[in-house]
PDB file of C-alpha atoms in Angstrom:
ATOM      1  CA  UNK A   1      18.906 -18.379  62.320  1.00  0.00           C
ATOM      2  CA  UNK A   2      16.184 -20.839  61.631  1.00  0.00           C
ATOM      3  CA  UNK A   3      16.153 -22.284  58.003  1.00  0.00           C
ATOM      4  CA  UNK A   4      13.799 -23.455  56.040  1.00  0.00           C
ATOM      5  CA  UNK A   5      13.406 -27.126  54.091  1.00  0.00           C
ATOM      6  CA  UNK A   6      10.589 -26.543  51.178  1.00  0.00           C
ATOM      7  CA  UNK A   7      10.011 -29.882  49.874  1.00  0.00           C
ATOM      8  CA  UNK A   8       6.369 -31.491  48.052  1.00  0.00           C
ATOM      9  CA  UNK A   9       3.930 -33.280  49.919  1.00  0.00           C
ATOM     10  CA  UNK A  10       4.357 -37.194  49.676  1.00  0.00           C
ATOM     11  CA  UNK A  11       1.628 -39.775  50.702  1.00  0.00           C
ATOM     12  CA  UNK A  12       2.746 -40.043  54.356  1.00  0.00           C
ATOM     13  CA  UNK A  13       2.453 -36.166  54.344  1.00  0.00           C
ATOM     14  CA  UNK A  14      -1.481 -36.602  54.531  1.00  0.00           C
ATOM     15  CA  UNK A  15      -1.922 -36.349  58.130  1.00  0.00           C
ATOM     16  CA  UNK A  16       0.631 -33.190  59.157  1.00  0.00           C
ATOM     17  CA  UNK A  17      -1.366 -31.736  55.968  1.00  0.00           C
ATOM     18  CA  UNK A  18      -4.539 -32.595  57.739  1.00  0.00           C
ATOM     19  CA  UNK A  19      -3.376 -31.137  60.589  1.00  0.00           C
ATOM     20  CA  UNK A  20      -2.354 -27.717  59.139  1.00  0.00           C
ATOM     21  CA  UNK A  21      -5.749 -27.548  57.801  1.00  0.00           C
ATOM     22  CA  UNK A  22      -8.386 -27.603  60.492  1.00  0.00           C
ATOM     23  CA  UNK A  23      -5.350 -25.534  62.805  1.00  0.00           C
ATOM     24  CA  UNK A  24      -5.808 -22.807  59.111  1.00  0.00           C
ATOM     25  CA  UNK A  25      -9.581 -23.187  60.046  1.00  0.00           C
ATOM     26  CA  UNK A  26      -9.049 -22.640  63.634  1.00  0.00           C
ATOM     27  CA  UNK A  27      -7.160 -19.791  62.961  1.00  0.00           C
ATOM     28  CA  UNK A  28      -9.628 -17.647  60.200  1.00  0.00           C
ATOM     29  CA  UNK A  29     -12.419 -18.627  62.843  1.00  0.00           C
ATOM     30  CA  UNK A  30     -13.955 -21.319  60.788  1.00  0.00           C
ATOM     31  CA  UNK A  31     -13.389 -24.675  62.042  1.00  0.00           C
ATOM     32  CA  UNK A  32     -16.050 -26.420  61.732  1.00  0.00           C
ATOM     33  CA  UNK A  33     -15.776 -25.515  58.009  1.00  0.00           C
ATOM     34  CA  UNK A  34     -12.533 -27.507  57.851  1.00  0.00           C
ATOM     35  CA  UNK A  35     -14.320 -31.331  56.622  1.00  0.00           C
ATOM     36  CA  UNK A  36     -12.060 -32.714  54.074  1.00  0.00           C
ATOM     37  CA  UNK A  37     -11.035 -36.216  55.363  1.00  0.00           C
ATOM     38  CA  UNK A  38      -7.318 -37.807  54.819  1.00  0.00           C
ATOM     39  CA  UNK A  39      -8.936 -40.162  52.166  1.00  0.00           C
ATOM     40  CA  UNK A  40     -10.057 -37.153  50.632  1.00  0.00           C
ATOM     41  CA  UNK A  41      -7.125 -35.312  50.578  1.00  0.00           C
ATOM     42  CA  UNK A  42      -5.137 -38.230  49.368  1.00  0.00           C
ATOM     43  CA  UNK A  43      -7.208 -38.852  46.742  1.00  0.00           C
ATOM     44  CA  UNK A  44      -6.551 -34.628  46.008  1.00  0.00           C
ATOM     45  CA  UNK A  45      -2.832 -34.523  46.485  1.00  0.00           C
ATOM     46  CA  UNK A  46      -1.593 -38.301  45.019  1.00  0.00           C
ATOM     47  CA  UNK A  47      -5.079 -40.365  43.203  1.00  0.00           C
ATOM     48  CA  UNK A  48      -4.500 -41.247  39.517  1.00  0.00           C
ATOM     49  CA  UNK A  49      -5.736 -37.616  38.602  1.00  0.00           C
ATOM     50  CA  UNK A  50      -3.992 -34.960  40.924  1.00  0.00           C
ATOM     51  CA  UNK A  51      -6.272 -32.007  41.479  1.00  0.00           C
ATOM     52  CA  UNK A  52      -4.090 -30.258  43.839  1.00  0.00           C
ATOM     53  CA  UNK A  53      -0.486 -30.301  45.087  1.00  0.00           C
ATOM     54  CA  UNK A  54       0.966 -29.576  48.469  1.00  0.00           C
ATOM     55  CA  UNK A  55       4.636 -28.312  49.647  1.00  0.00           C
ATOM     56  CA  UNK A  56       5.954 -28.368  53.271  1.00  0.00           C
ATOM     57  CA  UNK A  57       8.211 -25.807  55.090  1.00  0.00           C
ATOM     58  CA  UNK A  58       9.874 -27.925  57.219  1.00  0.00           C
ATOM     59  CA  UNK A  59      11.927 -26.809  59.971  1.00  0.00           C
ATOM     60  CA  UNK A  60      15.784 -27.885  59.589  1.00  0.00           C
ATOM     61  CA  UNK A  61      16.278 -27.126  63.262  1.00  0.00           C
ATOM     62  CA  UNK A  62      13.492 -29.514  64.500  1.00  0.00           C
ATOM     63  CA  UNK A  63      12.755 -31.832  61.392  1.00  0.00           C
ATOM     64  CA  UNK A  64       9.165 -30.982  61.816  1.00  0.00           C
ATOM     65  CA  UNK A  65       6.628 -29.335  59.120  1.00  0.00           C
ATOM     66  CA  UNK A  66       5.832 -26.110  60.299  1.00  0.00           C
ATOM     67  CA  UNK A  67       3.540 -24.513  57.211  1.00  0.00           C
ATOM     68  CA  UNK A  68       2.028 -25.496  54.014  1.00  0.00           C
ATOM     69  CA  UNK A  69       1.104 -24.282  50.561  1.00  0.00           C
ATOM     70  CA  UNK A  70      -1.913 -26.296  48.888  1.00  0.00           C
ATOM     71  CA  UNK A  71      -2.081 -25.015  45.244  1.00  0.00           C
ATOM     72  CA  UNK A  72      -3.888 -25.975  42.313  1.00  0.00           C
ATOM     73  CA  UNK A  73      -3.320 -25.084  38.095  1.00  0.00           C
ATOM     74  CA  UNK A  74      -5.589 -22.440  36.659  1.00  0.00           C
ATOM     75  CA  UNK A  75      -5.681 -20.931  33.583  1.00  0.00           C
ATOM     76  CA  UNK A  76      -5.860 -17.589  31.667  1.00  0.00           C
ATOM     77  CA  UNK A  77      -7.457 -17.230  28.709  1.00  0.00           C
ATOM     78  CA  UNK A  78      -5.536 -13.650  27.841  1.00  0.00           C
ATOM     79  CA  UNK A  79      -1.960 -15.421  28.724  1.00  0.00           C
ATOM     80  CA  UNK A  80      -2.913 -18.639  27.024  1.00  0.00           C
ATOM     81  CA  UNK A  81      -1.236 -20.366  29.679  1.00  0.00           C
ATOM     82  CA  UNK A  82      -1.719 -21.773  33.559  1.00  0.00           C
ATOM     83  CA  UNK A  83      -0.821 -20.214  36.728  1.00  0.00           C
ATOM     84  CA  UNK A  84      -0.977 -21.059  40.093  1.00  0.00           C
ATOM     85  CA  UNK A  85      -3.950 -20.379  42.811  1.00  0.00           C
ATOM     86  CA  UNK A  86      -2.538 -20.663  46.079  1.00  0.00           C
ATOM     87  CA  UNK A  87      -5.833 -22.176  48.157  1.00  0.00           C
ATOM     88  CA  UNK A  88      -3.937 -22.262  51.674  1.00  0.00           C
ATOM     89  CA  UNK A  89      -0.673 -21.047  53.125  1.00  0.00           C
ATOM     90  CA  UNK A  90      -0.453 -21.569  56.565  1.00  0.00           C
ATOM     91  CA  UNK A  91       2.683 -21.300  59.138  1.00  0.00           C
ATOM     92  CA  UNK A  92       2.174 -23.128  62.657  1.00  0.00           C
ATOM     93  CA  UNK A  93       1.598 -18.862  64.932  1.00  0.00           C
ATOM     94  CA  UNK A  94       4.938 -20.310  66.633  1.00  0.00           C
ATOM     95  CA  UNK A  95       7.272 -20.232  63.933  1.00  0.00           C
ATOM     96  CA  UNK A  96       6.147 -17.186  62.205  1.00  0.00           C
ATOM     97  CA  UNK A  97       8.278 -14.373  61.436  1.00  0.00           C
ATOM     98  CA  UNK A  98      10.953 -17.003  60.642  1.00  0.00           C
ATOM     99  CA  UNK A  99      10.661 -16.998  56.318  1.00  0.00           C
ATOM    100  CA  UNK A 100       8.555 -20.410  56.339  1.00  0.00           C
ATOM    101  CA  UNK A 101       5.724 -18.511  54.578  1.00  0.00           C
ATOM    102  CA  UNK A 102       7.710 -16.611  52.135  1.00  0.00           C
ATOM    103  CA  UNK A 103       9.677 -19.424  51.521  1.00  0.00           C
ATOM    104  CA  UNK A 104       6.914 -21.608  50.128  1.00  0.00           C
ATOM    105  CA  UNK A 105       5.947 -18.383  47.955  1.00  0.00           C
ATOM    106  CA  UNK A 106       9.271 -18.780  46.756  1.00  0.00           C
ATOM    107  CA  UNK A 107       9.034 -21.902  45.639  1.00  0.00           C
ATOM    108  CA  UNK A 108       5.783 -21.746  44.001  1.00  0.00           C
ATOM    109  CA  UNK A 109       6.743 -18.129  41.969  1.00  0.00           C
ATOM    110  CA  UNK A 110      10.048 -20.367  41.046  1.00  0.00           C
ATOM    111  CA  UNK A 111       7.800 -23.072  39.867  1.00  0.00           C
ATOM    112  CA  UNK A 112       5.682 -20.307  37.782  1.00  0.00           C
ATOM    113  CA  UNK A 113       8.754 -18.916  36.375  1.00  0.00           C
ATOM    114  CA  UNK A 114       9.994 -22.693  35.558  1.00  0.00           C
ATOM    115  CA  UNK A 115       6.932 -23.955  33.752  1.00  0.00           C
ATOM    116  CA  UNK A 116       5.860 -20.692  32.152  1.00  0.00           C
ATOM    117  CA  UNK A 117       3.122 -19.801  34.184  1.00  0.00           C
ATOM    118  CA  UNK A 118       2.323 -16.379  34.256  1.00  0.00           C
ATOM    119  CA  UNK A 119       0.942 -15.597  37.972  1.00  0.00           C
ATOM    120  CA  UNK A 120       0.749 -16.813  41.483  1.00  0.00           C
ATOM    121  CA  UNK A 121      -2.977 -15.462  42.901  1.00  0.00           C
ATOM    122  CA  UNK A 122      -4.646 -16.185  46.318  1.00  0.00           C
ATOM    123  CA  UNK A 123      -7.568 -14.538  47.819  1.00  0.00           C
ATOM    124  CA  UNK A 124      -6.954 -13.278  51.695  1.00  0.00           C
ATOM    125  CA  UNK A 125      -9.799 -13.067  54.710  1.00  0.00           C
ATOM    126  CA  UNK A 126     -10.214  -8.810  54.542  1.00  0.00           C
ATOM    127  CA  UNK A 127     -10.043  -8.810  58.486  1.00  0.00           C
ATOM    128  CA  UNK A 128      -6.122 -10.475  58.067  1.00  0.00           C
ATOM    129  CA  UNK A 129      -4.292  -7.454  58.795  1.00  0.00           C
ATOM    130  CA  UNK A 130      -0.588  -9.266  59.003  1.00  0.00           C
ATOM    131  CA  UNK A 131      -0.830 -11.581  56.249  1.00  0.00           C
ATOM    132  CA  UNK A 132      -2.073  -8.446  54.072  1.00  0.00           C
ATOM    133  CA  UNK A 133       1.208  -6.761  55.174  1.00  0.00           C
ATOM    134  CA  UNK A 134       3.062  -9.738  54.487  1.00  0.00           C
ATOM    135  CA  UNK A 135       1.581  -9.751  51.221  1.00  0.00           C
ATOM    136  CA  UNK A 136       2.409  -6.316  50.581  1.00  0.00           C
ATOM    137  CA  UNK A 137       5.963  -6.422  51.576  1.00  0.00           C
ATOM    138  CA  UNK A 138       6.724  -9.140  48.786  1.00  0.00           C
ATOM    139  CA  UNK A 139       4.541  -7.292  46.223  1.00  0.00           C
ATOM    140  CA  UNK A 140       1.379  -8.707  45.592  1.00  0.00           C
ATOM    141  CA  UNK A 141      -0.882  -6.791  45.269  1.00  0.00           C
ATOM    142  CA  UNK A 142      -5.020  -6.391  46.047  1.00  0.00           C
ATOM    143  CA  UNK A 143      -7.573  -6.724  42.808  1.00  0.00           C
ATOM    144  CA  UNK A 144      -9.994  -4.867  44.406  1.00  0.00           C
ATOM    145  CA  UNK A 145     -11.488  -4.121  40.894  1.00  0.00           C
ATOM    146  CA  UNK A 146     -12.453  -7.701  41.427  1.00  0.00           C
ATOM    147  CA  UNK A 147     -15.751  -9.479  43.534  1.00  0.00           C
ATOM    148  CA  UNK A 148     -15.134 -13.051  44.390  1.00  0.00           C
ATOM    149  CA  UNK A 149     -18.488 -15.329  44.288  1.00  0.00           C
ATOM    150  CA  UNK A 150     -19.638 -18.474  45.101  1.00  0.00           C
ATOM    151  CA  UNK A 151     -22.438 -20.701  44.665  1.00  0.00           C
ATOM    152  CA  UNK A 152     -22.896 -23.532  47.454  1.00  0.00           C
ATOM    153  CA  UNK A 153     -25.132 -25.418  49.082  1.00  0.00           C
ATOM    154  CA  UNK A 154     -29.314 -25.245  48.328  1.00  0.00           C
ATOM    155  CA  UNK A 155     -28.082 -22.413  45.650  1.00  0.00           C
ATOM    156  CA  UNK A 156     -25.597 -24.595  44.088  1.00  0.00           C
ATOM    157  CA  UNK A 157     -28.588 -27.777  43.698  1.00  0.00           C
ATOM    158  CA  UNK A 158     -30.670 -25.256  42.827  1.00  0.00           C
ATOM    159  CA  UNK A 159     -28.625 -23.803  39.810  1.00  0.00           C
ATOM    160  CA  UNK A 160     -27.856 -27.617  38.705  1.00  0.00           C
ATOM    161  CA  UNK A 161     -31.765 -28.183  38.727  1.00  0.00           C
ATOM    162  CA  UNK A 162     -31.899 -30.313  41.650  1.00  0.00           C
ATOM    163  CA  UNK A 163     -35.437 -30.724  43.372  1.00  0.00           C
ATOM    164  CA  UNK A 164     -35.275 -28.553  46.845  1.00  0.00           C
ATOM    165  CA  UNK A 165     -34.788 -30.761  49.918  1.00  0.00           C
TER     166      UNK A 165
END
């Protein structure tokens, strides 16, 4: 049986992490999307002011990171208190179906519990048939009563009252 190492990102981390990413944007179709550079993601994960936070599944057979969890502390305004938003999970296709993934759930719903936090939210592609089901099978569950938007690009300098290019 293949165990699993969860540990937190550390500087050195940056370029597996980078890695994991733009294979995540290979994966949802999208990877050209995928632009963040390692200073960038340094800067993210360990800079003076942390934005986001990473932890590793890492494979105890082979010593080697397999998946990923980059999260990031939100807040509700009816709890009064911060939760997590999960902005990638991703587990190297090869060593799926092993616990990586659920695994680095784990460990962020044990740091939830730990600090107070009172949920652990993600959004999920609609067309991602297995990780819905894996989803499902620990309990999460869809807020479909719920439309995610975004403003980016031309819209986004537009709304800040920026002069069109």
């Amino acid at each position: 049986m293949v165990r699993t190492m969860i540990r937190p990102a550390v500087p050195a981390d940056v370029p597996v992490i980078l890695d994991l990413i733009r294979e995540l944007a290979e994966y949802e179709k999208a990877p050209l999307e995928a632009k963040a550079t390692a200073e960038q993601l340094h800067a993210a994960l360990f800079g003076p002011h942390p934005a986001a936070f990473a932890h590793l599944a890492v494979d105890d057979e082979s010593g080697e990171p397999v998946g990923v969890a980059i999260w990031f502390l939100n807040f509700s305004t009816w709890h009064g208190v911060h939760g997590i938003y999960l902005e990638d999970l991703f587990v190297r296709p090869a060593a799926r179906g092993r616990g990586h993934g659920k695994a680095l759930l784990r460990e962020l719903a044990r740091i939830c519990r730990e600090r107070g936090y009172t949920r652990l939210q993600w959004w999920v592609l609609n067309w991602n048939a297995p990780a819905i089901d894996f989803y499902r099978s620990i309990g999460a569950v869809p807020m479909d009563d719920w439309t995610v938007y975004r403003v980016s690009g031309d819209a986004l300098g537009a709304l800040a009252g920026e002069p069109a290019a």
